[in-house]
Coordinates of C-alpha atoms in Angstrom, one line a residue:
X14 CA 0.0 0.0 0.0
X15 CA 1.4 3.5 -0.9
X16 CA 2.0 5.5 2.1
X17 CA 1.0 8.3 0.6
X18 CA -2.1 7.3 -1.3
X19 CA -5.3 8.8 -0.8
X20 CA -8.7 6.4 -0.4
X21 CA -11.5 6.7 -2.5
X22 CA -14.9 7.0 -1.3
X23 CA -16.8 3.5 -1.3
X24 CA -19.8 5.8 -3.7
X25 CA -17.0 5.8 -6.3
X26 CA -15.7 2.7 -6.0
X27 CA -19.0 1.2 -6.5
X28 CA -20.0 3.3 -9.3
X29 CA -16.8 2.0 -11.2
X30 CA -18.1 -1.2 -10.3
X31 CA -21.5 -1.1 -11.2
X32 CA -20.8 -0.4 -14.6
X33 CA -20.4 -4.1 -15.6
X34 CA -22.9 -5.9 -14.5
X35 CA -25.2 -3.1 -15.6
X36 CA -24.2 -2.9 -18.8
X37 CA -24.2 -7.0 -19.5
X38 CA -28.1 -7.0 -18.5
X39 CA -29.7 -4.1 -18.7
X40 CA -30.1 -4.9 -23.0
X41 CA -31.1 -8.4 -22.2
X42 CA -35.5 -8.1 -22.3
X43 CA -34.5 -6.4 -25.7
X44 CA -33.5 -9.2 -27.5
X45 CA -37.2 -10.0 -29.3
X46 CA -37.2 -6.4 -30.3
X47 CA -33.3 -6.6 -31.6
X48 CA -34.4 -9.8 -33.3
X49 CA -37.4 -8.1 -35.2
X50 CA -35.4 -4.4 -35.6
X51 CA -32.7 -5.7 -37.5
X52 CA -34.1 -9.0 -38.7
X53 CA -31.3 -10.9 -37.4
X54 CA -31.8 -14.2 -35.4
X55 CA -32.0 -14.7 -32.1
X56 CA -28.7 -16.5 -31.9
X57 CA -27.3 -13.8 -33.9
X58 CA -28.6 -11.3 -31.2
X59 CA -26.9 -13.3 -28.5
X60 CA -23.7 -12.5 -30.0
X61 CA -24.1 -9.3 -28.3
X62 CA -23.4 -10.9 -25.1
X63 CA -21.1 -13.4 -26.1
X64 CA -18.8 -10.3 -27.7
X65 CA -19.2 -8.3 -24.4
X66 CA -18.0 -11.1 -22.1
X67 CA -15.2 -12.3 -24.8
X68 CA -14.3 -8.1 -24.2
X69 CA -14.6 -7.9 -20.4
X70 CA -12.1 -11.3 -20.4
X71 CA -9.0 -9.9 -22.8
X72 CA -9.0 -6.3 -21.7
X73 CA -8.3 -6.7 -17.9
X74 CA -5.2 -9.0 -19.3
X75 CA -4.1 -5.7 -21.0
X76 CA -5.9 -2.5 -18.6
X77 CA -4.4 -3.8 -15.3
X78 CA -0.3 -4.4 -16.4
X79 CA -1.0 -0.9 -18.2
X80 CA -2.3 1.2 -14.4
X81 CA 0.6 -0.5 -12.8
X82 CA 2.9 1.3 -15.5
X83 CA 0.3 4.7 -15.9
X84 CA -1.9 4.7 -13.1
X85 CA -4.8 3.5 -12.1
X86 CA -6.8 7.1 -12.7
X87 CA -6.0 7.7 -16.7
X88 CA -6.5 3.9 -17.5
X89 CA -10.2 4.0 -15.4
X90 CA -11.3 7.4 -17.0
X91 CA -10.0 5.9 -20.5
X92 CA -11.8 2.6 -19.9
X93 CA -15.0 4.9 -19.4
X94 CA -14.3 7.2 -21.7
X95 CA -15.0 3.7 -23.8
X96 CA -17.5 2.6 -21.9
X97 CA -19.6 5.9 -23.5
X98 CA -18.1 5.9 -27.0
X99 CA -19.7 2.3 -27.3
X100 CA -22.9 3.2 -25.7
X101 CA -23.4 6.4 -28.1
X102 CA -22.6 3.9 -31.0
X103 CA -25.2 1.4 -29.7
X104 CA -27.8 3.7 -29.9
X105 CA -27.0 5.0 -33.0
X106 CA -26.0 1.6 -34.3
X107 CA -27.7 1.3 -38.0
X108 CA -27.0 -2.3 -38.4
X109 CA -26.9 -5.4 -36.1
X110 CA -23.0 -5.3 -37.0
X111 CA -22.5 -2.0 -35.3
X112 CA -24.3 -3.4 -32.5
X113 CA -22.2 -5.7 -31.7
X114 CA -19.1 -3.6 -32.4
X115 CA -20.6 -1.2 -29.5
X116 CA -21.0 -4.1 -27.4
X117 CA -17.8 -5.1 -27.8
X118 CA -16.3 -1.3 -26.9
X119 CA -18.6 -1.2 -23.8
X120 CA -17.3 -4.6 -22.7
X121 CA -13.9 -3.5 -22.8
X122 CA -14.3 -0.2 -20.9
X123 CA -16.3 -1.5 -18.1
X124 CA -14.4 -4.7 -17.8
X125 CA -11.0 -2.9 -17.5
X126 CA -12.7 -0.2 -14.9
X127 CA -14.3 -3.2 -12.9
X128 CA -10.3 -4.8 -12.7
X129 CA -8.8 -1.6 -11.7
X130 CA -11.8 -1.2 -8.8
X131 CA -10.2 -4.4 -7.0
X132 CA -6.4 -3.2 -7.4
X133 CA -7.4 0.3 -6.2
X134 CA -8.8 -0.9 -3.2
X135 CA -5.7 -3.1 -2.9
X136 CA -3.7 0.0 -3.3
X137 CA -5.3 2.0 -0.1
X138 CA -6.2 -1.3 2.1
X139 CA -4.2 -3.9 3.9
X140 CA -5.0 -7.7 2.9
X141 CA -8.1 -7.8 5.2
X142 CA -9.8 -4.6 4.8
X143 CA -9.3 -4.9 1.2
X144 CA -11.6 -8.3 1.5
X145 CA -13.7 -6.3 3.6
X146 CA -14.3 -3.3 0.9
X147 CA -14.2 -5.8 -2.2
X148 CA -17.3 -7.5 -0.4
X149 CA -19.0 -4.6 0.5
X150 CA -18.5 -3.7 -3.6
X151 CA -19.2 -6.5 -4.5
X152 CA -22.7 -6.9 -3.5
X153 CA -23.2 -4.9 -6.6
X154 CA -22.8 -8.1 -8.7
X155 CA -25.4 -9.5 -7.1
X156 CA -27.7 -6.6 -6.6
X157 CA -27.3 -4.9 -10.3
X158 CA -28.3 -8.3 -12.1
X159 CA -31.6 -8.5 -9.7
X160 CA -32.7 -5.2 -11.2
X161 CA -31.1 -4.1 -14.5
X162 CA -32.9 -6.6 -16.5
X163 CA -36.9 -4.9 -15.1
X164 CA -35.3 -1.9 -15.7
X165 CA -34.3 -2.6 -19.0
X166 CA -37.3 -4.4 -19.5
X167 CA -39.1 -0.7 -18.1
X168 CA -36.9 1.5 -20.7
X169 CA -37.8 -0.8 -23.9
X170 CA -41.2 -1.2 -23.6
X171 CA -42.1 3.2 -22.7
X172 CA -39.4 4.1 -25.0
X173 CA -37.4 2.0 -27.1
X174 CA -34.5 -0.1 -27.1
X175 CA -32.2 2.4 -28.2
X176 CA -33.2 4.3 -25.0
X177 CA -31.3 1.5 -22.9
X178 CA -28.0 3.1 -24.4
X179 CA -28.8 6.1 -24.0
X180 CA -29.6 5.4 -20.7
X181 CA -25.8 3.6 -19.9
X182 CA -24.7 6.5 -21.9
X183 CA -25.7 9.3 -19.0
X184 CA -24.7 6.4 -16.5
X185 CA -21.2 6.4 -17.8
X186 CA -21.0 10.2 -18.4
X187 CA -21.7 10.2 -14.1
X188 CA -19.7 8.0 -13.3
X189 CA -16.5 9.5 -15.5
X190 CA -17.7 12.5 -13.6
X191 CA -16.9 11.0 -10.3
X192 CA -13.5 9.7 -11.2
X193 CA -12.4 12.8 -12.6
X194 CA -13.4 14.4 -9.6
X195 CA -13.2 12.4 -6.5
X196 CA -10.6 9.2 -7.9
X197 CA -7.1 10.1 -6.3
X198 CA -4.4 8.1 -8.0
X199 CA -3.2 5.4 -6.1
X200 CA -0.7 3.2 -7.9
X201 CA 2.5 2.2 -5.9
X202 CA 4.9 2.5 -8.9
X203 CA 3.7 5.5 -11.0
X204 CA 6.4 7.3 -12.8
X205 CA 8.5 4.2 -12.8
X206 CA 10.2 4.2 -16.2
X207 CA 9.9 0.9 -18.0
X208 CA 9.6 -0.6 -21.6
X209 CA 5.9 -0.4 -22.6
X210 CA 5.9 -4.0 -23.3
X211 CA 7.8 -4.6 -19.5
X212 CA 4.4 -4.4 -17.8
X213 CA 3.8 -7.4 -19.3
X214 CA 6.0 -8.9 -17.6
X215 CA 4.7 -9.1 -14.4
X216 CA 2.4 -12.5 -15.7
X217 CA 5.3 -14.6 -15.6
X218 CA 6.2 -13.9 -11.9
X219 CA 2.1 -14.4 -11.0
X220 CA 1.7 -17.7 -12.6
X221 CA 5.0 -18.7 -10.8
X222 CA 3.5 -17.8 -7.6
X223 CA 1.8 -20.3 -5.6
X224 CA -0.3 -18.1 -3.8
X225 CA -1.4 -16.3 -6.2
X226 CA -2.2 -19.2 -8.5
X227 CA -3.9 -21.4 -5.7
X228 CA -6.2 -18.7 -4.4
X229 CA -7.3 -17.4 -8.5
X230 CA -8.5 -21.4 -8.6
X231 CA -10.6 -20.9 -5.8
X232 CA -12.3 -17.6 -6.8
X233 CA -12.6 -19.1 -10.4
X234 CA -13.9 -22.4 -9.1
X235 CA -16.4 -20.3 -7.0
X236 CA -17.4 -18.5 -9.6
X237 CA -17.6 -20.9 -12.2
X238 CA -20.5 -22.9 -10.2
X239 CA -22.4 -19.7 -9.5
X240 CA -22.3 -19.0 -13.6
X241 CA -22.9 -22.5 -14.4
X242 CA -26.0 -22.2 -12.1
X243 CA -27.1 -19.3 -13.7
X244 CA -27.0 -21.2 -17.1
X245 CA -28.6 -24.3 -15.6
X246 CA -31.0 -23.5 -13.2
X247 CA -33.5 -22.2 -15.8
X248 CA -33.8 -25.7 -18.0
X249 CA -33.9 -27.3 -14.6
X250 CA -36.4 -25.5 -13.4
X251 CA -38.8 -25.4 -16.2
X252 CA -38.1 -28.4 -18.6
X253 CA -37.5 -31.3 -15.6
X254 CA -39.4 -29.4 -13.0
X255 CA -42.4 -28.8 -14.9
X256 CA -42.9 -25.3 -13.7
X257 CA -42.8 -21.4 -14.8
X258 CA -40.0 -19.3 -15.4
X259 CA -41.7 -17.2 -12.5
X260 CA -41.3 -19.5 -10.2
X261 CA -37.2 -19.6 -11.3
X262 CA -37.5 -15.8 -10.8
X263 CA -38.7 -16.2 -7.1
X264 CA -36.6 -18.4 -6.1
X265 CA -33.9 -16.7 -7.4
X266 CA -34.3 -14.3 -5.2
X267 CA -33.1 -17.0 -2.4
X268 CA -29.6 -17.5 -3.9
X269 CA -28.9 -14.0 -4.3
X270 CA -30.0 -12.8 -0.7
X271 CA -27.6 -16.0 0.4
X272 CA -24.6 -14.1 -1.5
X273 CA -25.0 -10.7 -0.1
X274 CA -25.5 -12.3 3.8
X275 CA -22.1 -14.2 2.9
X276 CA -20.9 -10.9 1.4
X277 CA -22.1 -8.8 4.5
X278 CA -20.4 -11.5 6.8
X279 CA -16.9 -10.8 5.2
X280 CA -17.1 -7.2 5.3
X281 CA -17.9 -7.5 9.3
X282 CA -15.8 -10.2 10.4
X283 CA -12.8 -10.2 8.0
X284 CA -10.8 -7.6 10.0
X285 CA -11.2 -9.6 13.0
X286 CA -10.9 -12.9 12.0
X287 CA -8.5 -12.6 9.0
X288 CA -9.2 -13.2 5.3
X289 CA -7.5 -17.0 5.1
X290 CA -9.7 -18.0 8.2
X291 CA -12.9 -16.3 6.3
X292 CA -12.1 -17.9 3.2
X293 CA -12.2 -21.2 5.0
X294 CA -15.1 -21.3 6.8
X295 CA -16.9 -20.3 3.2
X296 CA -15.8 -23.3 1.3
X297 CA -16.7 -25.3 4.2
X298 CA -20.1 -23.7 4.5
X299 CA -20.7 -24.2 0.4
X300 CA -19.2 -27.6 0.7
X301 CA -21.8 -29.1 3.3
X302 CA -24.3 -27.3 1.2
X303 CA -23.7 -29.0 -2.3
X304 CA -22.6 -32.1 -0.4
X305 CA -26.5 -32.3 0.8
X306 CA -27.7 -31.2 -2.6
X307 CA -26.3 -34.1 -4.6
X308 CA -28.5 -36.7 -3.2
X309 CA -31.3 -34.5 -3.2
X310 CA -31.1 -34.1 -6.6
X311 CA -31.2 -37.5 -7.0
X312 CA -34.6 -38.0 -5.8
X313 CA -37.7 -38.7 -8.0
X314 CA -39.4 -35.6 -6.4
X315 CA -36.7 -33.3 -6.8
X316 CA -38.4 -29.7 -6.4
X317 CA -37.2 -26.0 -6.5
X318 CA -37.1 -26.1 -2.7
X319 CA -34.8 -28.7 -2.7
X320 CA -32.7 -27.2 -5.3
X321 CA -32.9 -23.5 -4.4
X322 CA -32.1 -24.1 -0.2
X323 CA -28.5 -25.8 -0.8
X324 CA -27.5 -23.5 -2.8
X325 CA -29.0 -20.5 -1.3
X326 CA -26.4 -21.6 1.7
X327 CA -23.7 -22.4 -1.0
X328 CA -24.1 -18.8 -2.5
X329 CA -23.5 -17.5 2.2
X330 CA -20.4 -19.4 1.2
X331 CA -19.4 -18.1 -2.1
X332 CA -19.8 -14.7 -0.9
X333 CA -17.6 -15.1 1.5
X334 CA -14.7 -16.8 -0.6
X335 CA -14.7 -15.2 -3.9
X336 CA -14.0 -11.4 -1.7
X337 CA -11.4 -13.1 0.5
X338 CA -9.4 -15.2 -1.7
X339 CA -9.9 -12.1 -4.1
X340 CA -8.0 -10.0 -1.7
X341 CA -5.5 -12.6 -0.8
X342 CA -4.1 -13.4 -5.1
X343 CA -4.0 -9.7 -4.9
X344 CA -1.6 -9.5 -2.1
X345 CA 0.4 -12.2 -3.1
X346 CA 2.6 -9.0 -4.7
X347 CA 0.8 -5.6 -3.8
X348 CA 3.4 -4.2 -6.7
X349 CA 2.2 -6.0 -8.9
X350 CA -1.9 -5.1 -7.8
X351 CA -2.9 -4.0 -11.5
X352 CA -1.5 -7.0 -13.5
X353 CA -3.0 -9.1 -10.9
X354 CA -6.7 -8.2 -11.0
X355 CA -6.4 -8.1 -14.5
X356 CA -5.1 -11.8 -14.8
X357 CA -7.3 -13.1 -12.1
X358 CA -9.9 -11.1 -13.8
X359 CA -9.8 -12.7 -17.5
X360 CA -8.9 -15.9 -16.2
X361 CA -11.7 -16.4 -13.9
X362 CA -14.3 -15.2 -16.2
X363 CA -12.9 -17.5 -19.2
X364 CA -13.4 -20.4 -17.2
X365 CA -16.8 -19.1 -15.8
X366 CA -17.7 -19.1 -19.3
X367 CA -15.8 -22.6 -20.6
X368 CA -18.1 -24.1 -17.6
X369 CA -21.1 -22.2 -18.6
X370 CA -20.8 -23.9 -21.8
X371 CA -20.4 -27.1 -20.6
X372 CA -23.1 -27.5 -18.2
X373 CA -25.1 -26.1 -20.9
X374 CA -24.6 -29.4 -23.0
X375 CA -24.7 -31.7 -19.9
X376 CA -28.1 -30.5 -18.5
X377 CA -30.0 -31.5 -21.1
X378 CA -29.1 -35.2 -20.9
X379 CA -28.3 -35.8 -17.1
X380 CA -30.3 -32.4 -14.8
X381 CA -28.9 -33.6 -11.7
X382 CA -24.9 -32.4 -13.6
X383 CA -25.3 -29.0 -12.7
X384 CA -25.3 -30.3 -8.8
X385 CA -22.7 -32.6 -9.4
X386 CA -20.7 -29.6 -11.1
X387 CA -21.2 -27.3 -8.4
X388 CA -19.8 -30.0 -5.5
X389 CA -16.9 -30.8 -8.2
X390 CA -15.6 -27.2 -8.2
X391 CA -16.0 -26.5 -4.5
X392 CA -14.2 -29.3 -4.0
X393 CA -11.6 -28.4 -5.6
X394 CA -11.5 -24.8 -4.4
X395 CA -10.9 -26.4 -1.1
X396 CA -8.2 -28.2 -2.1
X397 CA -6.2 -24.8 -3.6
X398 CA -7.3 -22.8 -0.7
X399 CA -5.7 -25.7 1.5
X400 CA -2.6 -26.1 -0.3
X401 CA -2.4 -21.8 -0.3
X402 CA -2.7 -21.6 3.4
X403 CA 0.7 -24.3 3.2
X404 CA 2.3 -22.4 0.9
X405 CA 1.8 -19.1 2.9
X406 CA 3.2 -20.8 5.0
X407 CA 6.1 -22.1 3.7

């Protein structure tokens, strides 16, 4: 942490962060009217997401070695400065293909500002308080995908689609203004003079570091179950389950209410408990929890209650582990804080999506894959998060 650096306010931090998850589903309920706009497919519409997340993943490999060279402050306010360029196309967009070119430029800029959000608040915090903010932040994850798609949904049908990117377009436009404004810089090693490509080489010493490594397989792991949930659930839910998409919608609402209770725990208890400890106990807390949804979803009356309560406590766990081990790959080399939410940052969401995809083929042919998925992966976050505790302390 910079001795001399100056905290931003957590409004601005989750502003930057909000971005993001805003952006990826606020468009969503527009798809039919995409589809029948442009007379494209739907598949072809669905390329707008697939180009955003394909966005969010490479840029934070490039935006966060860049603010360790830079600083954090020009590479957020460039990030969304792009953010608004893309959103301004969007609306304008004439054809489908500009469409997804705009996607693709609002991927990148609020992917890269999202990274640079976790190193800033590595910058300013100590391992533990830095869990303790990241949670607090990132209950936005959980909150913004709960209400941008009724929003969205809101915005089409009064005025439009194109009035959903006009709508991210005064959202970026506030949020530049806060950065400008009330972002102090914070980067450890600004003005240090290095080849341009040398902030790339700060990868190589990450992937060779055991921490780092062992605690980015947890928070992937962690997250790759919650994504592959989101992909799975729905089939599950209606096609085995036999019932409404409504009834997915309300019980929805159980798993993310779980994730902001194990988010609110973290941001409590973390400073006096101690992020590895934290960690812990939310792997153990999501293991028990998929552990007693396997056989549950073995039953012949497997219901959404039985499938919604496990994981409800799985998602107490997850909220606790993704902000913790977060924190802890990012202090595996504080001087290193912007390369390092950038990698963790692509690399987690790549295989959020690889498992997405998976599961996606799986479902269909054996439902009960997505529970069997979920323990898989927690499993093997505990194993990482065991074997980074021994190498800490080695």
């Amino acid at each position: 942490m910079s001795a001399t650096a100056l905290k931003p306010t957590l409004t601005v931090l989750v502003a930057m962060s909000a971005l993001q998850p805003i952006a990826l589903n606020l468009l969503a309920p527009a798809a039919p009217a995409l589809s029948r706009h442009f007379g494209s497919s739907y598949a072809t519409i669905q390329l707008a997401l697939t180009f955003f997340l394909v966005a969010v993943a490479l840029t934070q490999l490039v935006s966060g070695p860049l603010s360790d060279r830079f600083g954090r402050r020009p590479c957020v306010n460039a990030g969304i400065a792009l953010f608004i360029a893309g959103s301004v196309l969007g609306a304008l967009a004439p054809s489908i293909e500009m469409l997804l070119l705009a996607r693709i430029l609002e991927g990148a800029g609020s992917g890269s500002v999202f990274a640079l959000s976790r190193a800033i608040i590595r910058d300013t915090a100590n391992r533990d308080e830095a869990a303790s903010q990241i949670a607090t932040v990132t209950m936005v994850m959980v909150v913004a995908p709960m209400i941008a798609p009724w929003l969205g949904g809101q915005i089409e049908t009064a005025f439009g689609w194109r009035m959903i990117l006009w709508f991210m377009t005064v959202s970026g436009v506030i949020v530049l203004l806060l950065t400008l404004f009330k972002l102090p810089e914070t980067a450890p090693n600004l003005g240090l003079r290095t080849p341009l490509l040398g902030v790339f080489r700060a990868f190589p010493t990450l992937i060779a570091n055991r921490v780092f490594v062992l605690n980015v397989i947890a928070v992937s792991t962690s997250s790759a179950a919650f994504f592959a949930f989101i992909a799975a659930a729905p089939y599950i839910v209606v096609e085995t389950m036999g019932r409404g998409s409504d009834t997915y919608g309300a019980y929805f609402i159980l798993n993310a209410a779980g994730y902001m209770v194990g988010n609110f725990m973290m941001a409590r208890l973390v400073v006096r408990i101690g992020a590895p400890r934290m960690v812990h106990l939310g792997l153990v807390i999501s293991s028990v929890a998929m552990t007693v949804a396997v056989p549950l979803s073995l039953r012949a009356d497997w219901s959404p209650i039985m499938l919604f309560l496990p994981l409800a406590v799985n998602a107490i766990g997850n909220g606790m582990t993704i902000p913790g081990s977060t924190a802890e790959a990012l202090s595996a080399r504080p001087d290193h804080a912007g390369s390092a939410a950038g990698l963790m940052g692509a690399l987690q969401l790549g295989f959020s999506a690889l498992m997405t995809v998976a599961i996606s083929l799986v479902v269909t042919i054996w439902p009960p894959s997505l529970v069997v998925l979920m323990w898989l992966l927690t499993i093997i976050g505990m194993i990482a998060i065991h074997l980074g505790r021994r190498a800490a302390r080695g």
